[in-house]
């Protein structure tokens, strides 16, 4: 029998409609229904009488987050841990994002989940945001493009994706109450833009409104945002759900076109809240919520629901293709590694004797914590990856580290469980090797590698302190000793950054001969690390986010808001000058600029031509591999607007493309389209493209512009 949505709506009672808009409650609480998929973040309510099943919703951006273990069940339910989103963005590779999306989508489907609560597409406004690792970039175009490809991949599997957190959720401090004050121009050009791009290109099934307020109103209670902009202007036709327990008024949420309230039963956690169903019912009885509103919200949810595996009765296997997806995770990680510095050091020749330092070789960080966490079958740490790949690692030193880390964790640095069952992991000391030993290892090896790790997660922002944004004293002291010892003997010293978001690098970057940024690369970490340092893989990642010289240079001075001890309001007073838009316009030199990343080979750009085709400026040029290793290059197009009525940043990213793997001497013809409409600025009322001469700048980074052309718009 066909499922006729209108007929079903007409058969639903008012109470059924209302309860349908509210999730079943947090699945881990004893009074709520037992979860269909253990570890999933939420479920919607089934209405059996009408043949409506519930939907299962689960996180997250670096891989499906479900519990790997179930009671009285021998089977395991692991999902692949992919590189964190920032690292995925560092690939600048749409095809790869699509592939990662397909792989995650298959796991979602085969584990009985309907909607993946990803991608997260907030902007890297400040390096200290605790969830930056879950977001792609400081740039809206790169973010939107990465998200669109990822969503296409996920949804190609017949499950839904969810763009989150809509919108201006760029910090964790007081995220559930903070009021974000932002101009409409910055909102539209920077923060809404990635949502707009991904929605128009990839039609995600769902959007998640954020926790915070936007200019005084919770985003989940903001009709202008959820109806006027999202649906009327952009044509979004999927469903909007709240973030978990967001907002303060269920009736307002429903009135403001927030279709689904998740996870439901908020009062079970937040004692001051009343049951959503009661709040909505009362508003209905007062006539504030009409039948038409209820029908509209129910219809929107049902339209998504009928596409889900749950509705179709899909017989999921609980056996996703984890082996295949491990390869995708590895491939994505390899392309996201960014080589920040390299003075005749990397790649290491096959027989190089390597001394690996830092506890991060054992406790390698695959990703961040919170809802973006993953539970893979394994994580290959840097040490094991290097050994597996046959690198010539100093095994005495390696065993020393293994023993040291296990002793630390057994005694003074025991890992405990937090309030939510999360691991609390005390930071390990680093400076515990004697100078004699350092000397010994420096003498008998060819290169010293020191690993710096950082982890952050949902709920708290990072700290402007030693051990977080800055190096800890013991990290600096051991690095100085290692640097001196290795260099004294004419050996190289390399630093590997296993981090999710920028740290301060300027003060110590001269201590080393190479810096490799491997981010938080997921379960294949060690393999990725080994293959990149040995040159089996030529790094081709570029920074999706600026590494500032000093924290004081960061434009978002108001982060995380006022008053300082308990921020209630955060004013985005840097306006549109976020990331490189600020550093370039105000001539502040970063440590490593947006779009930057070295390669083991070199690329030459030539033959720039511009022509018009319909609404697009078509930019063509050639990229040639002029070095002697195969490699890929990310070509970036920045546009510099003429001086007009509206203030413009020095330049803005308007297009990019990654080459295929180019052989030495090989050339690729590139064609990148820049829609004229994408040059528009929001002048407070509408989008305006000013006439005049635009500079089309083709570069290997935002500050390494190789070709410049002019294009006149009149
Ligand atoms: C997070 C969301 C997540 C949800 C469900 C919230 O705390 O902000 O990103 O999808 O929990 O786990």
XYZ file of C-alpha atoms and ligand atoms in Angstrom:
726
model
C 0.000 0.000 0.000
C 1.344 3.424 -0.825
C 2.054 5.696 2.060
C 0.054 8.803 1.335
C 1.469 11.543 3.537
C -1.622 13.742 3.319
C -3.909 10.871 4.207
C -1.725 9.894 7.141
C -1.708 13.486 8.411
C -5.478 13.586 8.172
C -5.678 10.408 10.234
C -3.367 11.613 13.002
C -4.831 12.993 16.201
C -3.582 16.323 17.519
C -1.780 14.517 20.341
C -0.076 12.217 17.888
C 1.036 15.151 15.795
C 2.450 16.982 18.787
C 4.341 14.020 20.159
C 5.684 13.289 16.703
C 7.584 16.592 16.833
C 9.468 15.590 19.985
C 12.171 12.893 20.137
C 11.845 9.909 22.459
C 14.290 11.308 25.041
C 17.919 10.612 25.763
C 18.341 6.946 24.944
C 20.728 6.239 27.771
C 18.190 7.215 30.464
C 16.395 4.278 32.083
C 12.838 5.620 31.673
C 13.133 6.113 27.941
C 12.771 3.399 25.306
C 15.739 1.069 24.863
C 17.840 2.292 21.949
C 17.465 0.494 18.650
C 21.149 1.189 17.963
C 23.208 1.455 21.119
C 25.158 4.677 21.306
C 23.025 6.519 18.740
C 22.248 10.104 19.754
C 18.490 9.990 19.337
C 15.323 8.561 17.862
C 12.035 9.965 16.685
C 8.714 8.555 17.883
C 7.083 5.795 15.903
C 3.301 5.725 15.437
C 2.634 2.082 14.901
C -1.089 2.475 14.293
C -0.278 4.466 11.144
C 2.714 2.465 9.991
C 5.191 5.205 10.904
C 8.504 3.869 12.219
C 10.954 5.931 14.256
C 14.158 7.287 12.751
C 17.574 6.683 14.290
C 19.988 9.623 14.423
C 23.673 9.288 15.237
C 26.849 11.409 15.231
C 29.213 12.452 13.774
C 31.765 14.254 11.601
C 34.773 11.902 11.852
C 32.807 8.661 11.640
C 29.618 7.070 12.884
C 29.502 7.248 16.675
C 27.742 4.232 18.133
C 28.746 1.950 21.003
C 30.971 -0.871 19.849
C 29.785 -3.177 22.657
C 26.305 -4.384 23.569
C 25.179 -6.323 26.573
C 24.979 -10.101 26.174
C 26.273 -9.803 22.669
C 29.600 -11.141 21.446
C 29.484 -9.084 18.269
C 31.282 -5.773 17.946
C 29.873 -2.658 16.350
C 32.932 -0.621 15.504
C 32.859 2.133 12.938
C 35.748 3.592 10.981
C 37.535 6.616 12.428
C 38.267 9.029 9.616
C 40.479 12.116 9.839
C 38.823 15.023 11.638
C 36.978 17.504 9.434
C 39.734 20.111 9.498
C 42.098 17.532 8.074
C 39.553 16.506 5.461
C 39.329 20.151 4.421
C 43.120 20.288 4.238
C 42.850 17.851 1.308
C 40.877 20.459 -0.692
C 39.719 17.426 -2.619
C 36.013 17.265 -3.384
C 36.189 13.722 -4.777
C 37.826 12.493 -1.624
C 35.201 14.157 0.552
C 32.564 12.439 -1.487
C 34.328 9.123 -1.043
C 34.589 9.616 2.722
C 30.894 10.507 2.753
C 30.008 7.351 0.831
C 32.004 5.211 3.223
C 30.451 6.788 6.308
C 27.012 6.600 4.721
C 27.409 2.875 4.154
C 28.284 2.363 7.826
C 25.304 4.465 8.840
C 23.015 2.350 6.716
C 24.477 -1.034 7.610
C 24.287 -0.291 11.326
C 20.609 0.580 11.132
C 20.918 4.351 11.409
C 18.900 6.764 9.252
C 20.506 10.168 9.706
C 24.175 10.991 10.261
C 24.549 14.109 12.407
C 27.281 15.567 10.200
C 28.882 17.521 8.653
C 29.506 20.295 11.168
C 30.182 23.506 9.287
C 30.760 26.309 11.716
C 33.643 28.626 10.954
C 37.098 28.672 12.525
C 36.611 32.101 14.002
C 39.154 31.635 16.753
C 41.804 28.929 17.144
C 40.661 28.254 20.706
C 37.176 26.984 19.868
C 37.122 23.511 21.412
C 35.273 22.006 18.447
C 37.278 23.502 15.593
C 38.546 20.033 14.741
C 34.934 19.138 13.900
C 34.670 22.083 11.509
C 36.344 22.464 8.157
C 37.825 25.909 7.771
C 37.960 29.643 8.382
C 36.705 30.168 4.836
C 33.051 29.829 3.844
C 33.670 28.658 0.281
C 36.056 25.875 1.241
C 33.703 24.867 4.068
C 30.624 24.868 1.851
C 32.295 22.935 -0.960
C 33.720 20.288 1.348
C 30.352 19.917 3.053
C 28.462 19.639 -0.235
C 30.677 16.815 -1.499
C 30.519 15.013 1.830
C 26.723 15.279 1.958
C 26.418 13.963 -1.602
C 28.516 10.984 -0.598
C 26.550 10.202 2.546
C 23.174 10.585 0.878
C 24.178 8.499 -2.143
C 23.821 5.575 0.279
C 20.150 6.259 0.944
C 20.636 7.800 4.383
C 20.424 11.445 5.416
C 23.064 13.983 6.378
C 22.633 16.888 8.771
C 24.276 20.300 8.413
C 25.040 21.636 11.860
C 25.131 23.869 13.882
C 22.917 26.509 12.269
C 24.359 29.117 12.971
C 27.161 31.205 14.617
C 28.128 28.486 17.067
C 31.851 29.246 17.021
C 32.652 28.575 20.662
C 31.924 26.107 23.421
C 31.993 28.511 26.364
C 28.369 28.961 27.482
C 27.267 27.591 24.154
C 23.737 26.856 25.359
C 22.981 30.438 26.329
C 25.483 32.819 24.780
C 24.077 35.538 22.563
C 26.080 35.965 19.364
C 25.885 39.486 18.017
C 26.849 39.697 14.383
C 26.129 42.067 11.511
C 23.901 40.819 8.739
C 26.759 41.244 6.294
C 29.174 39.038 8.252
C 26.378 36.601 8.946
C 25.521 36.210 5.300
C 28.997 36.364 3.783
C 30.867 34.273 6.334
C 28.621 32.218 8.613
C 25.504 31.458 6.571
C 27.430 31.049 3.329
C 28.666 27.481 3.870
C 25.122 26.377 4.725
C 23.787 28.120 1.647
C 26.396 26.502 -0.618
C 25.889 22.994 0.766
C 22.095 23.256 0.749
C 21.895 24.472 -2.814
C 24.446 21.974 -4.127
C 23.735 18.834 -2.156
C 20.216 19.076 -0.713
C 20.901 17.653 2.744
C 17.881 15.950 4.296
C 18.261 17.785 7.575
C 19.734 20.829 9.317
C 20.431 21.170 13.047
C 19.826 24.554 14.602
C 22.483 25.559 17.110
C 22.491 26.084 20.877
C 23.338 29.783 20.973
C 21.275 32.861 20.384
C 21.653 34.942 17.262
C 21.217 38.671 17.876
C 19.038 38.060 20.908
C 17.021 34.999 19.881
C 17.840 31.324 20.159
C 18.504 30.085 16.639
C 15.956 27.314 17.214
C 13.383 29.987 18.022
C 14.223 32.303 15.160
C 11.711 32.317 12.348
C 13.696 34.728 10.216
C 16.550 32.239 10.172
C 14.620 28.983 9.842
C 11.879 30.131 7.518
C 12.726 33.335 5.681
C 16.372 32.595 4.967
C 16.637 28.817 5.068
C 13.444 27.836 3.306
C 12.169 30.844 1.391
C 15.464 32.258 0.181
C 17.480 29.078 -0.241
C 14.717 26.598 -0.957
C 15.642 24.125 1.779
C 12.934 21.479 1.921
C 14.288 19.080 4.535
C 13.682 19.079 8.266
C 15.224 21.231 10.960
C 15.985 19.629 14.311
C 17.220 21.348 17.442
C 20.612 20.607 18.892
C 20.282 18.347 21.923
C 18.243 20.184 24.627
C 18.648 23.549 22.881
C 16.578 26.665 23.438
C 14.165 27.503 26.228
C 10.682 27.223 24.758
C 9.319 24.281 22.800
C 6.288 26.159 21.524
C 8.462 28.970 20.191
C 10.608 26.407 18.427
C 7.642 24.869 16.659
C 6.262 28.292 15.760
C 9.663 29.270 14.363
C 9.754 26.367 11.906
C 12.019 24.147 13.924
C 10.313 20.883 13.032
C 11.810 18.396 15.426
C 12.864 18.833 19.060
C 15.744 16.601 20.032
C 16.375 14.440 21.870
C 13.029 15.091 23.616
C 12.188 14.956 27.328
C 14.578 17.786 28.071
C 13.122 18.078 31.593
C 14.786 14.776 32.478
C 18.156 16.535 32.310
C 17.282 20.205 32.762
C 15.020 20.288 35.762
C 13.761 23.818 35.117
C 12.299 22.837 31.737
C 8.759 21.500 31.274
C 7.896 18.591 29.007
C 7.965 19.830 25.405
C 4.734 18.053 24.598
C 2.898 19.937 27.340
C 4.329 23.274 26.247
C 3.289 22.706 22.663
C -0.152 21.435 23.675
C -0.823 24.525 25.769
C 0.238 26.814 22.949
C -2.074 24.847 20.663
C -4.944 25.264 23.079
C -4.259 28.986 23.301
C -4.422 29.085 19.510
C -0.815 30.176 19.131
C 0.061 26.984 17.366
C -2.459 26.167 14.676
C -3.449 22.923 13.006
C -1.835 24.211 9.882
C 1.473 24.656 11.703
C 1.305 21.177 13.154
C 0.481 19.680 9.778
C 3.306 21.543 8.118
C 5.916 20.332 10.634
C 4.598 16.765 10.542
C 4.591 16.800 6.744
C 8.196 18.025 6.650
C 9.338 15.246 8.963
C 7.354 12.597 7.130
C 8.829 13.643 3.797
C 12.292 12.894 5.162
C 11.150 9.794 6.999
C 9.772 8.064 3.911
C 13.260 8.161 2.384
C 14.944 6.415 5.312
C 16.053 2.797 5.585
C 13.848 2.468 8.683
C 10.777 3.379 6.685
C 11.760 1.119 3.819
C 12.301 -1.739 6.253
C 15.910 -2.097 5.111
C 17.430 -5.266 6.421
C 20.765 -3.925 7.637
C 23.693 -6.271 8.011
C 25.589 -4.837 11.006
C 28.576 -5.650 8.814
C 29.725 -2.549 7.017
C 32.758 -2.800 4.813
C 35.290 -1.738 7.431
C 38.294 -3.034 5.515
C 37.465 -0.969 2.448
C 36.729 2.077 4.571
C 40.047 1.780 6.368
C 41.621 2.387 2.965
C 39.459 5.446 2.390
C 40.392 6.769 5.820
C 44.076 6.201 5.046
C 43.806 7.870 1.661
C 42.002 10.896 3.066
C 44.577 11.195 5.837
C 47.480 11.015 3.402
C 46.056 13.888 1.395
C 45.331 16.038 4.415
C 48.852 16.081 5.869
C 50.384 19.535 5.570
C 54.138 19.959 5.287
C 54.766 23.265 7.027
C 58.525 23.434 6.891
C 61.188 21.378 5.152
C 64.831 22.298 4.972
C 66.384 19.468 2.978
C 65.068 16.998 5.515
C 62.024 15.112 4.285
C 61.334 12.650 2.835
C 63.681 10.359 4.705
C 65.659 7.952 2.565
C 64.808 4.274 3.174
C 67.761 3.439 5.425
C 67.502 6.543 7.625
C 67.894 5.689 11.311
C 65.036 7.326 13.151
C 64.836 8.263 16.826
C 61.200 8.882 17.768
C 60.541 11.064 20.813
C 57.376 12.126 22.580
C 54.688 10.055 24.288
C 52.444 10.829 21.305
C 54.151 8.040 19.379
C 52.283 5.662 21.708
C 49.251 7.744 22.641
C 48.599 9.101 19.191
C 45.482 11.253 18.998
C 43.101 10.034 16.309
C 40.405 12.675 16.906
C 38.728 14.922 19.448
C 36.248 14.162 22.197
C 32.501 14.650 22.658
C 29.909 13.854 20.039
C 32.645 13.962 17.395
C 34.387 11.014 19.012
C 34.669 7.659 17.262
C 35.034 4.005 18.301
C 37.091 2.278 15.624
C 38.432 -1.273 15.690
C 41.937 0.069 16.265
C 44.113 3.141 16.060
C 47.578 2.594 14.629
C 49.866 4.855 16.630
C 52.880 6.562 15.083
C 55.358 4.078 16.472
C 53.515 0.982 15.302
C 52.829 2.577 11.931
C 56.530 3.283 11.465
C 57.451 -0.271 12.455
C 54.773 -1.836 10.270
C 55.967 0.169 7.301
C 59.528 -1.024 7.811
C 61.077 2.273 8.870
C 64.366 2.005 10.673
C 63.203 3.046 14.114
C 65.523 2.973 17.146
C 63.842 0.124 19.026
C 65.576 0.638 22.335
C 64.189 4.157 22.467
C 60.798 2.893 21.321
C 60.684 0.287 24.095
C 61.745 2.900 26.594
C 58.749 5.028 25.570
C 56.347 2.093 25.651
C 57.414 1.237 29.172
C 57.411 4.832 30.342
C 53.894 5.504 29.067
C 52.512 2.348 30.607
C 54.190 3.114 33.958
C 52.815 6.661 33.936
C 49.298 5.429 33.252
C 49.559 2.755 35.932
C 50.677 5.148 38.655
C 50.693 8.930 38.603
C 48.682 9.600 35.454
C 45.820 7.127 35.670
C 43.010 7.584 33.141
C 39.652 7.939 34.888
C 36.042 8.295 33.800
C 34.148 11.575 33.815
C 30.530 12.387 34.474
C 29.400 11.210 31.010
C 31.555 8.121 30.970
C 34.191 9.951 28.965
C 37.891 9.337 29.549
C 39.751 11.885 31.623
C 43.323 11.676 30.444
C 45.975 13.564 32.425
C 48.665 15.071 30.249
C 51.949 13.162 30.400
C 55.311 14.775 31.086
C 57.689 14.945 28.119
C 61.073 15.928 29.440
C 62.171 12.690 31.106
C 65.117 11.520 29.032
C 68.561 12.171 30.417
C 70.977 14.321 28.435
C 73.364 11.366 28.149
C 70.639 9.275 26.565
C 69.689 12.047 24.195
C 73.321 12.280 23.194
C 73.448 8.518 22.658
C 70.371 8.507 20.435
C 71.533 11.552 18.505
C 74.869 9.897 17.817
C 73.530 6.617 16.566
C 70.517 7.857 14.559
C 70.241 10.088 11.491
C 67.153 12.041 12.442
C 65.254 12.910 15.600
C 61.486 13.257 15.445
C 59.485 14.792 18.267
C 55.722 14.446 18.408
C 53.498 17.108 19.900
C 49.905 16.131 20.641
C 46.823 18.111 21.560
C 43.244 17.047 22.095
C 40.116 19.098 22.647
C 36.429 18.419 22.563
C 32.872 19.395 22.909
C 31.733 21.491 25.838
C 34.930 23.423 26.593
C 37.119 25.757 24.644
C 40.848 25.374 24.458
C 43.031 27.406 26.772
C 45.434 30.196 26.075
C 47.946 28.452 28.268
C 51.090 26.437 28.219
C 50.271 22.870 27.343
C 47.458 23.952 25.071
C 47.832 26.899 22.681
C 51.428 27.327 23.820
C 53.953 24.570 24.279
C 54.318 23.304 27.817
C 57.625 24.043 29.525
C 58.693 20.437 29.324
C 57.837 20.244 25.629
C 60.028 23.259 24.958
C 62.856 22.002 27.137
C 63.062 18.565 25.571
C 62.716 20.023 22.086
C 65.607 22.387 22.720
C 67.762 19.553 23.991
C 66.890 17.321 21.064
C 67.407 20.093 18.559
C 70.822 20.951 19.952
C 71.960 17.356 20.220
C 70.900 16.288 16.730
C 72.063 19.429 14.989
C 75.407 19.368 16.772
C 76.090 16.070 15.027
C 74.852 17.377 11.688
C 71.597 15.470 12.001
C 68.121 16.718 11.299
C 65.400 17.384 13.824
C 61.729 17.123 12.850
C 58.568 18.074 14.719
C 55.286 16.311 14.030
C 52.087 18.061 15.061
C 49.285 15.703 16.055
C 46.738 18.439 16.772
C 43.217 19.462 15.822
C 43.572 23.214 15.649
C 46.441 25.736 15.512
C 48.963 26.117 18.300
C 51.686 28.722 18.657
C 54.617 27.732 16.423
C 56.471 30.969 15.793
C 58.652 30.921 18.908
C 60.041 27.434 18.298
C 59.877 26.782 14.588
C 63.575 27.564 14.180
C 64.463 24.700 16.483
C 63.579 22.206 13.787
C 64.410 21.443 10.186
C 60.980 20.205 9.229
C 57.456 20.437 10.618
C 54.815 17.982 9.549
C 51.208 18.683 10.469
C 49.373 15.366 10.626
C 46.333 16.789 12.453
C 44.161 14.167 14.156
C 44.152 11.673 11.323
C 41.810 8.925 12.494
C 42.496 5.229 12.970
C 45.211 4.953 10.280
C 47.381 7.620 11.936
C 50.660 5.708 12.110
C 50.469 4.426 8.554
C 49.800 7.897 7.222
C 52.678 9.339 9.235
C 55.108 6.633 8.111
C 54.219 6.843 4.435
C 54.509 10.610 4.359
C 57.847 10.911 6.155
C 59.323 8.153 4.008
C 58.080 9.783 0.806
C 55.869 6.917 -0.249
C 53.215 9.606 -0.176
C 54.003 13.158 -1.197
C 52.102 15.547 1.095
C 49.559 17.670 -0.740
C 47.465 19.167 2.053
C 47.101 22.927 2.419
C 46.011 24.835 5.487
C 42.259 25.421 5.698
C 42.939 27.750 8.592
C 45.632 30.327 9.418
C 48.367 29.626 11.949
C 48.866 33.065 13.533
C 52.256 34.245 14.750
C 50.874 35.351 18.066
C 47.493 34.869 19.684
C 47.298 38.663 20.010
C 47.088 38.832 16.202
C 43.833 36.842 16.077
C 41.033 39.152 14.880
C 38.227 37.767 17.073
C 39.306 39.703 20.141
C 35.934 39.306 21.818
C 36.212 35.505 22.013
C 34.537 33.979 24.039
C 32.547 37.061 25.042
C 31.633 39.256 27.986
C 31.700 39.294 30.942
C 34.989 37.440 30.855
C 34.256 35.185 33.823
C 30.891 34.052 32.494
C 30.246 35.230 28.936
C 26.638 36.062 28.102
C 27.252 37.951 24.884
C 29.853 37.541 22.192
C 30.140 40.320 19.661
C 31.659 39.334 16.330
C 33.167 42.775 15.972
C 35.857 41.694 13.536
C 32.839 41.437 11.216
C 33.752 39.930 7.825
C 37.462 40.065 8.644
C 37.785 36.443 9.697
C 40.988 34.459 9.126
C 43.061 35.487 6.098
C 40.498 38.143 5.216
C 41.814 39.954 8.282
C 45.519 39.090 8.111
C 45.736 40.092 4.434
C 43.706 43.282 4.660
C 45.426 44.577 7.769
C 48.870 43.321 6.731
C 49.515 41.047 9.636
C 52.054 38.375 8.901
C 50.899 34.909 9.997
C 53.219 32.062 10.950
C 51.698 29.933 8.180
C 49.073 31.422 5.948
C 45.741 30.092 4.769
C 46.179 27.772 1.805
C 49.829 27.068 2.613
C 51.471 23.659 2.348
C 54.773 22.423 0.913
C 55.396 19.406 -1.267
C 58.368 17.156 -1.976
C 58.146 18.347 -5.549
C 57.652 21.786 -7.129
C 54.909 23.137 -9.350
C 54.959 25.821 -11.962
C 51.881 27.794 -12.960
C 51.494 29.293 -16.437
C 49.259 30.393 -19.246
C 46.484 32.164 -17.377
C 43.463 32.996 -19.525
C 40.099 34.422 -18.562
C 36.875 34.343 -20.473
C 33.210 34.734 -19.797
C 30.706 31.935 -20.155
C 27.189 32.892 -19.143
C 27.268 33.891 -15.503
C 30.797 32.589 -14.931
C 34.290 33.921 -15.314
C 36.199 30.914 -16.567
C 39.791 30.825 -15.348
C 42.132 28.516 -17.226
C 45.813 27.921 -16.587
C 48.345 25.147 -16.432
C 50.102 23.485 -13.536
C 53.297 21.576 -14.238
C 55.177 19.281 -11.901
C 58.701 20.667 -12.237
C 60.333 18.563 -9.527
C 61.277 14.923 -9.510
C 58.572 13.265 -7.470
C 54.956 12.554 -8.320
C 52.624 14.889 -6.483
C 49.358 16.781 -6.352
C 48.886 20.531 -6.125
C 45.980 22.582 -4.798
C 45.511 25.610 -7.045
C 43.591 28.434 -5.429
C 41.844 31.420 -6.952
C 41.614 34.599 -4.951
C 39.741 37.599 -6.224
C 40.611 41.179 -5.386
C 37.726 43.531 -5.898
C 38.064 47.079 -7.240
C 37.613 49.933 -4.814
C 33.901 50.628 -4.725
C 31.240 51.682 -2.253
C 31.503 48.585 -0.122
C 34.613 47.770 1.931
C 36.137 44.555 0.705
C 38.809 42.321 2.167
C 42.164 42.433 0.388
C 41.227 39.219 -1.408
C 38.810 36.318 -1.072
C 38.941 32.693 -2.108
C 36.538 32.197 -5.006
C 37.608 28.870 -6.450
C 40.037 25.988 -6.077
C 40.892 22.684 -7.631
C 43.290 19.910 -6.798
C 45.307 18.402 -9.612
C 45.497 14.687 -10.259
C 48.705 12.911 -9.287
C 51.190 14.554 -11.652
C 54.305 12.741 -12.820
C 57.528 14.748 -12.925
C 57.340 16.915 -16.026
C 53.608 16.391 -16.433
C 51.267 19.321 -16.990
C 47.570 19.568 -16.231
C 45.223 22.080 -17.786
C 43.024 23.583 -15.102
C 39.643 25.193 -15.575
C 37.952 26.851 -12.637
C 34.687 28.690 -12.840
C 34.050 31.740 -10.717
C 30.373 32.695 -10.829
C 30.060 36.482 -11.068
C 27.346 36.237 -8.430
C 29.916 34.860 -5.995
C 31.759 38.206 -6.123
C 28.806 39.937 -4.478
C 28.869 41.518 -1.046
C 25.887 42.001 1.197
C 25.382 45.734 1.599
C 22.921 45.508 4.463
C 19.875 44.970 2.258
C 20.888 42.919 -0.722
C 23.754 41.326 -2.620
C 25.710 43.712 -4.807
C 28.434 43.100 -7.371
C 30.223 46.362 -7.976
C 31.547 47.200 -11.403
C 35.207 47.741 -12.149
C 38.393 45.815 -12.642
C 38.741 42.618 -10.637
C 42.092 40.994 -10.084
C 42.017 37.227 -10.533
C 44.908 35.819 -8.527
C 45.920 32.209 -8.981
C 48.081 30.897 -6.185
C 49.650 27.982 -4.411
C 48.557 29.647 -1.173
C 46.895 32.925 -0.193
C 50.345 34.540 -0.091
C 52.047 32.685 -2.891
C 50.234 34.117 -5.886
C 51.705 32.821 -9.138
C 49.506 34.330 -11.857
C 47.437 37.489 -11.955
C 44.831 38.495 -14.517
C 42.337 41.325 -14.752
C 38.677 41.053 -15.476
C 36.425 44.047 -15.978
C 32.773 43.918 -14.971
C 30.465 46.669 -16.096
C 26.143 18.376 19.845
C 25.714 17.937 18.465
C 25.408 16.468 18.466
C 24.340 16.175 19.513
C 23.960 14.715 19.580
C 25.157 17.923 20.922
O 25.686 18.122 22.171
O 26.303 19.767 19.879
O 26.724 18.229 17.527
O 25.007 16.042 17.200
O 24.829 16.579 20.777
O 24.980 13.946 20.096
